[in-house]
Each structure stands twice: as C-alpha cells, then as structure tokens.
Amino acid sequence: MTEPHADAPEPLTAEQIRSSKVLVVDDNAQNLELLVAYLDPLGCQVVTAIDGVDALEKISQDVPDLILLDIMMPRMSGFEVCRQIKSDPKTRDVPVLMVTALNEMGDIERGVESGTDDFITKPVNRLELLTRVKSLLRVRHLKGELDRALAYLDEVEDRGQPTP
C-alpha cells in the first residue's frame, strides 16, 4: 500500500460538500435539469437560475460557493455574468465553471478574459463534471481557510502592537 504524497491536498469531507452551495445557470430547462441531477449524488445545495440576470439576482441574495454558467443565454451572456461576478469584491473569489457547447478558440479566450476558472463542454460527461465540481469546491474551501488564518494572524499582530 502506498502512502499519499505529503503535499497532496486533503479531499473535501462529506460535511464540506453538504455545506456547499452551487448555482447552476442555464436557459435550457433540460440542460438545467440534467446538471442538477448529475450534482444530486454530491449532496450539496443546488440553486438554479434561468438566465444571467436571474443568476446575478440570486448571487446578490446569497453568494454561492461555485457557479456553473452557460454562455449562450438571453438577456445577458455568460461572459458578461462572469465579468460582473469577478469585478465584485464580494464575489470575485467564487469559482466559475463555464458549461458550453462553444469550442472555438475565440470563445475560450473570451471566457478566460471574462474571468472563468474552468470550462466543460456540452454534452456534459457526468464523471468529468463531478470531478471538476469537487476540485473547484476544494479550492473555494481552501481559500476560505486561508482567509480565516490570515485574518487571525492580522488580529494577533494587531494585539501585539503597543498602543500609541
């Protein structure tokens, strides 16, 4: 039996996955239903939005841990939604996984320029989706732990400073 590599990140715990909120955004009801069904075995909370405007409203009410975002939607494209998410200090650290039928290099470049963290192409492979979702949720949780540790260190450092 081989030992896990000492520097390998710990996998998400079942509790971390269950406490995670994933926003799935797609204007096609069948695509939305399929993505929700694929995510169901994880046990995380899944919220849906039918377009970019709906997504931004839901994000402003309760920031998710991960966003699965279609690109081609009415009212507002996934590129624009991603740009707005990444330009807001409250949401810029939320990972965005673009789910798209587009596979032209120009579309990928536009996605990267808008700030997406990853891509997955339609038709979506269930195993690939679950693997990427777990990976991006792990990154989100590790970033939260890092932020808490840094805030604690700042607090300790501030307490150690003599008052003028």
Coordinates of N, CA and C in Angstrom, one line a residue:
M1 N 0.8 -1.2 0.0 CA 0.0 0.0 0.0 C 0.9 1.2 0.0
T2 N 0.6 2.2 -0.9 CA 1.4 3.4 -1.0 C 0.9 4.5 -0.1
E3 N 1.8 5.3 0.4 CA 1.4 6.4 1.3 C 1.0 7.5 0.3
P4 N 0.0 8.3 0.7 CA -0.4 9.5 -0.1 C 0.8 10.5 0.0
H5 N 1.0 11.2 -1.0 CA 2.0 12.2 -1.1 C 1.8 13.3 0.0
A6 N 2.8 13.6 0.7 CA 2.7 14.5 1.9 C 2.1 15.9 1.5
D7 N 2.4 16.4 0.3 CA 1.9 17.7 -0.1 C 0.5 17.6 -0.8
A8 N 0.0 16.4 -1.0 CA -1.3 16.3 -1.7 C -2.4 16.9 -0.8
P9 N -3.3 17.7 -1.4 CA -4.4 18.3 -0.7 C -5.4 17.3 -0.2
E10 N -5.9 17.5 1.0 CA -6.9 16.6 1.5 C -8.2 16.7 0.7
P11 N -8.9 15.6 0.4 CA -10.1 15.7 -0.3 C -11.2 16.4 0.6
L12 N -12.2 17.0 -0.1 CA -13.3 17.6 0.7 C -14.0 16.5 1.6
T13 N -14.4 16.9 2.7 CA -15.1 16.0 3.6 C -16.6 16.0 3.1
A14 N -17.3 15.0 3.5 CA -18.7 15.0 3.2 C -19.5 16.2 3.8
E15 N -19.0 16.6 4.9 CA -19.7 17.8 5.6 C -19.4 19.0 4.8
Q16 N -18.2 19.2 4.3 CA -17.8 20.4 3.4 C -18.7 20.4 2.2
I17 N -18.8 19.2 1.6 CA -19.6 19.1 0.3 C -21.1 19.5 0.6
R18 N -21.6 18.9 1.7 CA -23.0 19.1 2.1 C -23.3 20.6 2.4
S19 N -22.3 21.3 2.9 CA -22.4 22.7 3.3 C -22.2 23.6 2.1
S20 N -21.8 23.1 1.0 CA -21.5 23.9 -0.2 C -22.8 24.2 -1.0
K21 N -22.8 25.4 -1.5 CA -23.9 25.8 -2.4 C -23.4 26.1 -3.8
V22 N -24.1 25.4 -4.8 CA -23.7 25.5 -6.2 C -24.9 26.2 -6.9
L23 N -24.6 27.2 -7.7 CA -25.6 27.9 -8.5 C -25.4 27.3 -9.9
V24 N -26.5 26.8 -10.5 CA -26.4 26.3 -11.9 C -27.3 27.3 -12.8
V25 N -26.7 27.8 -13.8 CA -27.3 28.8 -14.6 C -27.4 28.3 -16.1
D26 N -28.6 28.1 -16.6 CA -28.8 27.7 -18.0 C -30.2 28.1 -18.4
D27 N -30.4 28.6 -19.6 CA -31.7 29.0 -20.1 C -32.5 27.8 -20.6
N28 N -31.8 26.6 -20.8 CA -32.4 25.5 -21.4 C -32.9 24.6 -20.2
A29 N -34.2 24.4 -20.0 CA -34.7 23.6 -18.9 C -34.1 22.2 -18.8
Q30 N -34.0 21.5 -20.0 CA -33.4 20.1 -20.0 C -32.0 20.1 -19.5
N31 N -31.2 21.1 -20.0 CA -29.8 21.2 -19.5 C -29.7 21.4 -18.0
L32 N -30.6 22.3 -17.5 CA -30.6 22.7 -16.1 C -31.0 21.4 -15.3
E33 N -32.0 20.7 -15.7 CA -32.4 19.5 -15.0 C -31.3 18.4 -15.0
L34 N -30.6 18.3 -16.1 CA -29.6 17.3 -16.2 C -28.4 17.6 -15.3
L35 N -28.0 18.9 -15.3 CA -26.9 19.3 -14.4 C -27.3 19.1 -12.9
V36 N -28.5 19.5 -12.6 CA -29.0 19.3 -11.2 C -29.0 17.8 -10.8
A37 N -29.4 17.0 -11.7 CA -29.4 15.5 -11.5 C -28.0 15.0 -11.3
Y38 N -27.1 15.4 -12.1 CA -25.7 15.0 -12.0 C -25.1 15.4 -10.7
L39 N -25.5 16.6 -10.2 CA -24.9 17.1 -8.9 C -25.6 16.4 -7.7
D40 N -26.7 15.9 -7.9 CA -27.5 15.3 -6.7 C -26.7 14.3 -5.8
P41 N -26.0 13.4 -6.4 CA -25.2 12.5 -5.5 C -24.2 13.1 -4.6
L42 N -23.8 14.4 -4.9 CA -22.8 15.0 -4.0 C -23.5 15.5 -2.7
G43 N -24.8 15.8 -2.7 CA -25.5 16.2 -1.5 C -25.3 17.6 -1.2
C44 N -24.8 18.4 -2.1 CA -24.6 19.9 -1.9 C -26.0 20.5 -2.2
Q45 N -26.1 21.8 -1.7 CA -27.3 22.5 -2.0 C -27.1 23.1 -3.4
V46 N -28.2 22.9 -4.3 CA -28.1 23.3 -5.6 C -29.2 24.4 -5.8
V47 N -28.9 25.5 -6.4 CA -29.8 26.6 -6.7 C -29.7 26.8 -8.2
T48 N -30.9 27.1 -8.8 CA -30.8 27.3 -10.3 C -31.3 28.7 -10.7
A49 N -30.8 29.1 -11.8 CA -31.2 30.4 -12.4 C -31.4 30.1 -13.9
I50 N -32.4 30.8 -14.5 CA -32.7 30.6 -15.9 C -32.0 31.5 -16.9
D51 N -31.3 32.5 -16.4 CA -30.5 33.3 -17.3 C -29.5 34.2 -16.4
G52 N -28.8 35.0 -17.1 CA -27.7 35.8 -16.4 C -28.3 36.8 -15.4
V53 N -29.4 37.4 -15.8 CA -30.0 38.4 -14.9 C -30.5 37.7 -13.6
D54 N -31.2 36.6 -13.8 CA -31.7 35.8 -12.7 C -30.5 35.4 -11.8
A55 N -29.4 35.0 -12.4 CA -28.2 34.5 -11.7 C -27.7 35.6 -10.8
L56 N -27.5 36.8 -11.4 CA -26.9 37.9 -10.6 C -27.8 38.3 -9.4
E57 N -29.2 38.2 -9.6 CA -30.1 38.5 -8.5 C -29.9 37.5 -7.4
K58 N -29.8 36.2 -7.8 CA -29.6 35.1 -6.8 C -28.3 35.3 -6.1
I59 N -27.3 35.6 -6.8 CA -25.9 35.8 -6.2 C -25.9 36.9 -5.2
S60 N -26.7 38.0 -5.5 CA -26.7 39.2 -4.6 C -27.4 38.9 -3.3
Q61 N -28.4 37.9 -3.4 CA -29.1 37.5 -2.2 C -28.3 36.5 -1.3
D62 N -27.6 35.6 -1.9 CA -26.8 34.6 -1.2 C -25.7 34.1 -2.1
V63 N -24.4 34.5 -1.7 CA -23.3 34.1 -2.6 C -23.0 32.6 -2.5
P64 N -23.0 31.9 -3.7 CA -22.7 30.5 -3.7 C -21.2 30.2 -3.6
D65 N -20.9 28.9 -3.4 CA -19.5 28.5 -3.4 C -18.9 28.2 -4.7
L66 N -19.8 28.0 -5.7 CA -19.4 27.6 -7.1 C -20.6 28.0 -8.0
I67 N -20.2 28.4 -9.2 CA -21.2 28.7 -10.2 C -20.9 27.9 -11.5
L68 N -22.0 27.2 -11.9 CA -21.9 26.5 -13.2 C -22.7 27.4 -14.2
L69 N -22.0 27.9 -15.2 CA -22.6 29.0 -16.0 C -22.6 28.7 -17.5
D70 N -23.8 28.7 -18.1 CA -23.9 28.6 -19.5 C -23.4 29.9 -20.1
I71 N -23.0 29.8 -21.4 CA -22.5 31.0 -22.0 C -23.6 31.7 -22.9
M72 N -24.2 30.9 -23.7 CA -25.2 31.5 -24.7 C -26.6 31.5 -24.0
M73 N -27.0 32.7 -23.5 CA -28.3 32.9 -22.8 C -28.9 34.2 -23.2
P74 N -30.2 34.3 -23.2 CA -30.9 35.6 -23.5 C -30.6 36.6 -22.4
R75 N -30.9 37.8 -22.6 CA -30.8 38.9 -21.7 C -29.3 39.3 -21.3
M76 N -28.5 38.3 -21.0 CA -27.1 38.5 -20.6 C -26.3 37.3 -20.8
S77 N -25.2 37.4 -21.6 CA -24.4 36.2 -21.8 C -23.6 35.8 -20.6
G78 N -23.2 34.5 -20.6 CA -22.4 34.0 -19.5 C -21.1 34.8 -19.4
F79 N -20.5 35.3 -20.5 CA -19.3 36.1 -20.5 C -19.5 37.4 -19.6
E80 N -20.7 38.0 -19.8 CA -21.0 39.3 -19.1 C -21.2 39.0 -17.6
V81 N -22.0 37.9 -17.3 CA -22.3 37.5 -16.0 C -20.9 37.2 -15.2
C82 N -20.0 36.5 -15.9 CA -18.8 36.2 -15.3 C -18.0 37.4 -15.0
R83 N -17.9 38.3 -16.0 CA -17.2 39.6 -15.8 C -17.7 40.4 -14.6
Q84 N -19.1 40.4 -14.4 CA -19.7 41.1 -13.3 C -19.3 40.4 -11.9
I85 N -19.4 39.1 -11.9 CA -19.0 38.3 -10.7 C -17.6 38.6 -10.3
K86 N -16.7 38.6 -11.3 CA -15.2 38.7 -11.0 C -14.8 40.1 -10.7
S87 N -15.7 41.1 -11.1 CA -15.4 42.5 -10.8 C -15.9 43.0 -9.4
D88 N -16.7 42.1 -8.8 CA -17.3 42.5 -7.5 C -16.5 41.9 -6.4
P89 N -15.9 42.7 -5.4 CA -15.1 42.2 -4.4 C -15.8 41.1 -3.5
K90 N -17.1 41.1 -3.4 CA -17.8 40.1 -2.6 C -17.9 38.8 -3.3
T91 N -17.8 38.8 -4.6 CA -17.9 37.5 -5.4 C -16.8 37.1 -6.2
R92 N -15.7 37.9 -6.3 CA -14.6 37.6 -7.2 C -13.9 36.3 -7.0
D93 N -14.0 35.8 -5.7 CA -13.3 34.6 -5.4 C -14.2 33.3 -5.6
V94 N -15.4 33.5 -6.0 CA -16.3 32.4 -6.3 C -15.9 31.7 -7.6
P95 N -15.5 30.5 -7.6 CA -15.1 29.8 -8.9 C -16.3 29.7 -9.8
V96 N -16.0 30.0 -11.1 CA -17.0 29.9 -12.2 C -16.5 28.8 -13.2
L97 N -17.4 27.8 -13.4 CA -17.2 26.8 -14.4 C -18.1 27.0 -15.5
M98 N -17.6 27.4 -16.7 CA -18.5 27.7 -17.8 C -18.8 26.3 -18.5
V99 N -20.1 26.2 -18.7 CA -20.6 24.9 -19.3 C -21.1 25.4 -20.7
T100 N -20.5 24.9 -21.7 CA -20.8 25.5 -23.1 C -20.7 24.5 -24.2
A101 N -21.5 24.7 -25.2 CA -21.4 24.0 -26.5 C -20.3 24.6 -27.4
L102 N -19.9 25.9 -27.0 CA -18.9 26.6 -27.8 C -17.5 25.9 -27.6
N103 N -16.8 25.8 -28.7 CA -15.5 25.2 -28.5 C -14.5 25.9 -29.5
E104 N -14.8 27.0 -30.0 CA -13.9 27.8 -30.8 C -12.8 28.5 -29.9
M105 N -11.6 28.6 -30.3 CA -10.6 29.2 -29.5 C -10.9 30.6 -29.1
G106 N -11.6 31.4 -30.0 CA -12.0 32.7 -29.6 C -13.0 32.8 -28.4
D107 N -13.9 31.8 -28.4 CA -14.8 31.7 -27.3 C -14.1 31.3 -26.0
I108 N -13.1 30.5 -26.0 CA -12.3 30.1 -24.9 C -11.6 31.3 -24.4
E109 N -11.0 32.1 -25.3 CA -10.3 33.3 -25.0 C -11.2 34.3 -24.3
R110 N -12.4 34.5 -24.8 CA -13.4 35.4 -24.2 C -13.7 34.9 -22.8
G111 N -13.9 33.6 -22.6 CA -14.2 33.1 -21.3 C -13.0 33.4 -20.3
V112 N -11.8 33.2 -20.7 CA -10.7 33.5 -19.9 C -10.6 35.0 -19.6
E113 N -10.8 35.8 -20.6 CA -10.8 37.2 -20.4 C -11.9 37.7 -19.4
S114 N -13.0 37.0 -19.4 CA -14.1 37.4 -18.5 C -13.9 36.9 -17.1
G115 N -12.9 36.0 -16.9 CA -12.5 35.6 -15.6 C -12.9 34.1 -15.2
T116 N -13.4 33.3 -16.1 CA -13.8 32.0 -15.7 C -12.6 31.2 -15.2
D117 N -12.9 30.3 -14.3 CA -11.9 29.4 -13.7 C -11.7 28.1 -14.4
D118 N -12.7 27.7 -15.2 CA -12.6 26.4 -15.9 C -13.7 26.3 -16.9
F119 N -13.6 25.3 -17.8 CA -14.6 25.1 -18.8 C -15.0 23.6 -18.8
I120 N -16.2 23.3 -19.2 CA -16.6 22.0 -19.5 C -17.6 22.1 -20.7
T121 N -17.4 21.2 -21.7 CA -18.2 21.3 -22.9 C -19.4 20.3 -22.9
K122 N -20.5 20.8 -23.6 CA -21.7 20.0 -23.7 C -21.5 19.1 -24.9
P123 N -22.0 17.9 -24.9 CA -22.7 17.3 -23.9 C -21.8 17.0 -22.7
V124 N -22.3 17.3 -21.5 CA -21.5 17.1 -20.3 C -21.4 15.7 -19.9
N125 N -20.2 15.3 -19.6 CA -19.9 14.0 -19.0 C -20.0 14.0 -17.5
R126 N -20.9 13.2 -16.9 CA -21.2 13.2 -15.5 C -19.9 13.1 -14.7
L127 N -19.0 12.2 -14.9 CA -17.8 12.0 -14.1 C -16.9 13.2 -14.2
E128 N -16.7 13.8 -15.4 CA -15.9 14.9 -15.6 C -16.5 16.1 -14.8
L129 N -17.8 16.3 -14.9 CA -18.5 17.4 -14.2 C -18.3 17.2 -12.6
L130 N -18.5 16.0 -12.1 CA -18.3 15.8 -10.7 C -16.9 16.0 -10.2
T131 N -16.0 15.6 -11.0 CA -14.5 15.8 -10.7 C -14.2 17.3 -10.7
R132 N -14.6 18.0 -11.6 CA -14.3 19.5 -11.7 C -15.0 20.2 -10.6
V133 N -16.3 19.8 -10.3 CA -17.0 20.5 -9.2 C -16.3 20.3 -7.9
K134 N -15.9 19.0 -7.6 CA -15.2 18.7 -6.3 C -13.9 19.5 -6.2
S135 N -13.2 19.6 -7.4 CA -11.9 20.3 -7.4 C -12.1 21.8 -7.1
L136 N -13.1 22.4 -7.8 CA -13.3 23.8 -7.6 C -13.9 24.1 -6.2
L137 N -14.7 23.2 -5.6 CA -15.2 23.4 -4.3 C -14.0 23.3 -3.3
R138 N -13.1 22.4 -3.5 CA -11.9 22.2 -2.7 C -11.1 23.5 -2.7
V139 N -10.9 24.1 -3.9 CA -10.2 25.4 -4.0 C -10.9 26.5 -3.2
R140 N -12.3 26.5 -3.3 CA -13.1 27.5 -2.6 C -12.9 27.3 -1.1
H141 N -13.0 26.1 -0.6 CA -12.9 25.9 0.8 C -11.5 26.2 1.4
L142 N -10.5 25.8 0.6 CA -9.1 26.1 1.0 C -8.8 27.6 1.0
K143 N -9.4 28.4 0.1 CA -9.3 29.8 0.1 C -10.0 30.4 1.3
G144 N -11.1 29.8 1.7 CA -11.8 30.3 2.9 C -10.9 30.1 4.2
E145 N -10.3 28.9 4.2 CA -9.4 28.6 5.4 C -8.2 29.5 5.4
L146 N -7.6 29.8 4.2 CA -6.5 30.7 4.2 C -6.9 32.1 4.6
D147 N -8.1 32.6 4.1 CA -8.6 33.9 4.5 C -8.8 34.0 6.1
R148 N -9.3 33.0 6.6 CA -9.6 32.9 8.1 C -8.2 32.9 8.8
A149 N -7.3 32.2 8.4 CA -5.9 32.1 9.0 C -5.2 33.5 8.9
L150 N -5.3 34.1 7.8 CA -4.7 35.4 7.6 C -5.4 36.5 8.5
A151 N -6.7 36.4 8.6 CA -7.4 37.4 9.5 C -7.0 37.2 10.9
Y152 N -6.9 35.9 11.3 CA -6.4 35.6 12.7 C -5.0 36.1 12.9
L153 N -4.1 35.9 12.0 CA -2.7 36.4 12.1 C -2.7 38.0 12.2
D154 N -3.6 38.6 11.4 CA -3.6 40.1 11.5 C -4.1 40.5 12.8
E155 N -5.1 39.8 13.4 CA -5.6 40.1 14.7 C -4.6 39.9 15.8
V156 N -3.8 38.8 15.7 CA -2.8 38.6 16.7 C -1.7 39.6 16.6
E157 N -1.3 40.0 15.4 CA -0.3 41.0 15.1 C -0.8 42.4 15.7
D158 N -2.0 42.7 15.4 CA -2.6 44.0 15.9 C -2.6 44.0 17.5
R159 N -2.9 42.9 18.1 CA -2.9 42.8 19.6 C -1.5 43.0 20.2
G160 N -0.5 42.6 19.4 CA 0.9 42.6 19.8 C 1.5 44.0 19.7
Q161 N 0.9 44.9 19.0 CA 1.4 46.2 18.8 C 1.1 47.1 20.0
P162 N 2.1 47.8 20.5 CA 1.8 48.8 21.6 C 0.9 49.9 21.1
T163 N 0.0 50.3 22.0 CA -0.9 51.4 21.6 C -0.1 52.7 21.8
P164 N -0.3 53.7 20.8 CA 0.4 55.0 21.0 C -0.1 55.9 22.1

